[in-house]
Amino acid sequence: AVPPRQPSTLRACVVVLAWMICSTGFILYNKWMFTKGGFPYPMTLTAMHMGSCYLIFGCLSWLPQHICRRFMPDIDKAIPMDVYLQGLMPAALLMSMSLGIGNLGFLYASVAFIQMIKPVNVVVTSLAGFAWGLEVFTPSHAIIACIVSFGVSMAAFGSISNFSYGGLACQLTASTCEGLRLILLQGVLQ
């Protein structure tokens, strides 16, 4: 048997760089589309995003098995209905809320302000992990969460000229949904 190929550091850096460029491009395009582009419907965009993911992966499942397994290696794995209803459906709902409300924030706040608030996800995820017993509280974990909170506060205070209560509320709600989703999926996977 041939051992699995280890990914190279260069390849990992290229993938991360590509993800960062695409992510930044989508963020700036969404902001333009919601403000100047004439499409101020963030929830519709979120529904289109979720629907297209459903269609793409539905079509991938029709491909021959050897091709399908490259994209979805666990396609034949059965998910019990209770796990689906109690874990995956709420996670999907939280994902759609995170995307939709996060996109809604673009109508009220600048891209820079929204990006500065996003690291709150780390704090929310940590607090939810502690609350549900999925993460062990350590002093270093608490210090990191405090540093992130302090940094977000300073960054948000630094861009006070672009401050928007609506944008802040949208992004904090989206961050809360995202943090809860991550912990919910961690619980399902464990």
Tab-separated table of C-alpha atoms in Angstrom:
chain	number	residue	atom	x	y	z
A	1	ALA	CA	0.000	0.000	0.000
A	2	VAL	CA	1.151	3.498	-0.817
A	3	PRO	CA	1.268	5.826	2.214
A	4	PRO	CA	-0.884	8.960	1.932
A	5	ARG	CA	0.894	11.993	0.567
A	6	GLN	CA	1.681	14.698	3.119
A	7	PRO	CA	0.668	18.228	2.114
A	8	SER	CA	3.559	20.611	1.650
A	9	THR	CA	3.908	23.892	3.523
A	10	LEU	CA	3.991	25.780	0.232
A	11	ARG	CA	0.755	24.185	-0.917
A	12	ALA	CA	-0.902	25.003	2.409
A	13	CYS	CA	0.256	28.630	2.125
A	14	VAL	CA	-1.108	28.885	-1.412
A	15	VAL	CA	-4.473	27.484	-0.328
A	16	VAL	CA	-4.685	29.904	2.632
A	17	LEU	CA	-3.693	32.837	0.424
A	18	ALA	CA	-6.299	31.882	-2.182
A	19	TRP	CA	-8.943	31.604	0.548
A	20	MET	CA	-7.995	35.047	1.917
A	21	ILE	CA	-8.141	36.660	-1.523
A	22	CYS	CA	-11.489	35.059	-2.394
A	23	SER	CA	-12.938	35.900	1.014
A	24	THR	CA	-11.876	39.540	0.751
A	25	GLY	CA	-13.229	39.736	-2.787
A	26	PHE	CA	-16.618	38.343	-1.736
A	27	ILE	CA	-16.828	40.710	1.237
A	28	LEU	CA	-16.102	43.766	-0.883
A	29	TYR	CA	-18.465	42.586	-3.635
A	30	ASN	CA	-21.274	41.985	-1.119
A	31	LYS	CA	-20.795	45.470	0.372
A	32	TRP	CA	-20.882	47.043	-3.098
A	33	MET	CA	-23.911	44.990	-4.114
A	34	PHE	CA	-25.906	45.891	-0.982
A	35	THR	CA	-25.086	49.603	-1.046
A	36	LYS	CA	-24.317	50.868	-4.570
A	37	GLY	CA	-25.111	47.851	-6.725
A	38	GLY	CA	-28.855	48.098	-6.303
A	39	PHE	CA	-29.473	44.756	-4.540
A	40	PRO	CA	-30.187	45.554	-0.856
A	41	TYR	CA	-31.539	42.080	-0.048
A	42	PRO	CA	-28.998	40.239	2.129
A	43	MET	CA	-31.423	37.504	3.185
A	44	THR	CA	-32.221	36.727	-0.448
A	45	LEU	CA	-28.500	36.457	-1.193
A	46	THR	CA	-28.102	34.102	1.786
A	47	ALA	CA	-30.984	31.925	0.564
A	48	MET	CA	-29.418	31.834	-2.922
A	49	HIS	CA	-26.070	30.820	-1.382
A	50	MET	CA	-27.586	28.018	0.682
A	51	GLY	CA	-29.703	26.821	-2.251
A	52	SER	CA	-26.748	26.749	-4.636
A	53	CYS	CA	-24.697	24.704	-2.124
A	54	TYR	CA	-27.591	22.251	-1.860
A	55	LEU	CA	-27.837	21.954	-5.650
A	56	ILE	CA	-24.097	21.612	-6.244
A	57	PHE	CA	-23.607	18.861	-3.664
A	58	GLY	CA	-26.829	17.183	-4.771
A	59	CYS	CA	-25.487	17.056	-8.328
A	60	LEU	CA	-22.091	15.808	-7.096
A	61	SER	CA	-23.829	12.880	-5.413
A	62	TRP	CA	-25.043	11.690	-8.834
A	63	LEU	CA	-21.503	11.342	-10.171
A	64	PRO	CA	-19.840	7.914	-10.322
A	65	GLN	CA	-18.767	6.742	-6.864
A	66	HIS	CA	-15.000	7.029	-7.447
A	67	ILE	CA	-15.381	10.717	-8.404
A	68	CYS	CA	-18.022	11.448	-5.776
A	69	ARG	CA	-15.842	10.081	-2.954
A	70	ARG	CA	-13.069	12.581	-3.785
A	71	PHE	CA	-15.393	15.460	-2.894
A	72	MET	CA	-17.566	13.744	-0.287
A	73	PRO	CA	-15.704	10.811	1.296
A	74	ASP	CA	-18.476	10.101	3.825
A	75	ILE	CA	-21.353	10.100	1.352
A	76	ASP	CA	-22.421	6.546	2.212
A	77	LYS	CA	-22.363	7.160	5.965
A	78	ALA	CA	-25.867	7.077	7.408
A	79	ILE	CA	-26.760	9.864	9.823
A	80	PRO	CA	-29.255	8.833	12.522
A	81	MET	CA	-32.400	10.962	12.483
A	82	ASP	CA	-31.924	12.178	16.070
A	83	VAL	CA	-28.399	13.445	15.275
A	84	TYR	CA	-29.748	15.087	12.144
A	85	LEU	CA	-32.632	16.824	13.923
A	86	GLN	CA	-30.831	17.725	17.152
A	87	GLY	CA	-27.397	18.588	15.771
A	88	LEU	CA	-27.222	19.204	12.059
A	89	MET	CA	-30.513	21.038	11.495
A	90	PRO	CA	-29.855	23.591	14.280
A	91	ALA	CA	-26.298	24.015	12.966
A	92	ALA	CA	-27.663	24.690	9.471
A	93	LEU	CA	-30.150	27.193	10.889
A	94	LEU	CA	-27.376	28.952	12.827
A	95	MET	CA	-25.221	29.007	9.671
A	96	SER	CA	-27.988	30.642	7.655
A	97	MET	CA	-28.616	33.158	10.448
A	98	SER	CA	-24.904	33.944	10.676
A	99	LEU	CA	-24.636	34.506	6.923
A	100	GLY	CA	-27.890	36.431	6.588
A	101	ILE	CA	-27.466	38.706	9.590
A	102	GLY	CA	-23.767	39.185	8.798
A	103	ASN	CA	-24.705	40.266	5.273
A	104	LEU	CA	-27.399	42.544	6.701
A	105	GLY	CA	-24.680	44.321	8.663
A	106	PHE	CA	-23.166	45.520	5.379
A	107	LEU	CA	-26.181	47.801	4.959
A	108	TYR	CA	-25.329	49.646	8.175
A	109	ALA	CA	-21.589	49.505	8.751
A	110	SER	CA	-18.337	49.727	6.848
A	111	VAL	CA	-16.429	46.624	5.779
A	112	ALA	CA	-13.513	47.634	8.017
A	113	PHE	CA	-15.780	47.940	11.065
A	114	ILE	CA	-17.450	44.598	10.402
A	115	GLN	CA	-14.105	42.855	9.899
A	116	MET	CA	-12.841	44.315	13.181
A	117	ILE	CA	-15.818	42.892	15.089
A	118	LYS	CA	-15.593	39.367	13.582
A	119	PRO	CA	-12.905	38.048	15.980
A	120	VAL	CA	-15.597	38.072	18.679
A	121	ASN	CA	-16.404	34.596	17.256
A	122	VAL	CA	-13.410	33.270	19.216
A	123	VAL	CA	-14.806	34.580	22.493
A	124	VAL	CA	-18.355	33.335	21.834
A	125	THR	CA	-17.093	29.908	20.768
A	126	SER	CA	-14.929	29.653	23.899
A	127	LEU	CA	-17.766	30.683	26.229
A	128	ALA	CA	-20.194	28.254	24.592
A	129	GLY	CA	-17.579	25.474	24.755
A	130	PHE	CA	-17.084	26.104	28.469
A	131	ALA	CA	-20.849	26.268	29.093
A	132	TRP	CA	-21.531	22.931	27.354
A	133	GLY	CA	-18.452	21.209	28.744
A	134	LEU	CA	-16.860	20.686	25.323
A	135	GLU	CA	-13.770	22.719	26.199
A	136	VAL	CA	-11.767	22.756	29.399
A	137	PHE	CA	-11.306	26.142	31.004
A	138	THR	CA	-7.649	27.071	31.354
A	139	PRO	CA	-6.101	30.370	32.404
A	140	SER	CA	-4.293	30.648	29.059
A	141	HIS	CA	-7.603	30.185	27.218
A	142	ALA	CA	-9.176	32.955	29.310
A	143	ILE	CA	-6.195	35.255	28.685
A	144	ILE	CA	-6.448	34.695	24.915
A	145	ALA	CA	-10.206	35.434	24.984
A	146	CYS	CA	-9.550	38.626	26.974
A	147	ILE	CA	-6.821	39.737	24.575
A	148	VAL	CA	-9.148	39.155	21.604
A	149	SER	CA	-11.965	41.068	23.347
A	150	PHE	CA	-9.630	43.936	24.200
A	151	GLY	CA	-8.262	44.053	20.645
A	152	VAL	CA	-11.745	44.068	19.132
A	153	SER	CA	-12.828	46.829	21.515
A	154	MET	CA	-9.803	48.972	20.658
A	155	ALA	CA	-10.222	48.398	16.930
A	156	ALA	CA	-13.920	49.264	17.087
A	157	PHE	CA	-13.181	52.346	19.197
A	158	GLY	CA	-10.508	53.385	16.682
A	159	SER	CA	-13.069	53.430	13.879
A	160	ILE	CA	-15.665	55.348	15.877
A	161	SER	CA	-16.277	57.637	12.890
A	162	ASN	CA	-17.770	54.644	11.042
A	163	PHE	CA	-19.677	53.380	14.098
A	164	SER	CA	-23.192	52.070	13.595
A	165	TYR	CA	-25.362	50.515	16.278
A	166	GLY	CA	-27.228	48.570	13.589
A	167	GLY	CA	-24.010	47.219	12.109
A	168	LEU	CA	-22.656	46.358	15.553
A	169	ALA	CA	-25.866	44.545	16.531
A	170	CYS	CA	-25.916	42.604	13.241
A	171	GLN	CA	-22.280	41.554	13.487
A	172	LEU	CA	-22.472	40.585	17.164
A	173	THR	CA	-25.589	38.517	16.445
A	174	ALA	CA	-23.889	36.882	13.435
A	175	SER	CA	-20.785	36.171	15.543
A	176	THR	CA	-22.911	34.638	18.289
A	177	CYS	CA	-24.691	32.401	15.765
A	178	GLU	CA	-21.360	31.346	14.254
A	179	GLY	CA	-19.808	30.560	17.643
A	180	LEU	CA	-22.820	28.505	18.713
A	181	ARG	CA	-22.802	26.678	15.369
A	182	LEU	CA	-19.156	25.706	15.765
A	183	ILE	CA	-19.736	24.360	19.277
A	184	LEU	CA	-22.871	22.513	18.181
A	185	LEU	CA	-20.944	20.811	15.359
A	186	GLN	CA	-18.104	19.986	17.745
A	187	GLY	CA	-20.624	18.304	20.026
A	188	VAL	CA	-22.104	16.333	17.119
A	189	LEU	CA	-18.673	15.189	15.941
A	190	GLN	CA	-17.653	14.056	19.426
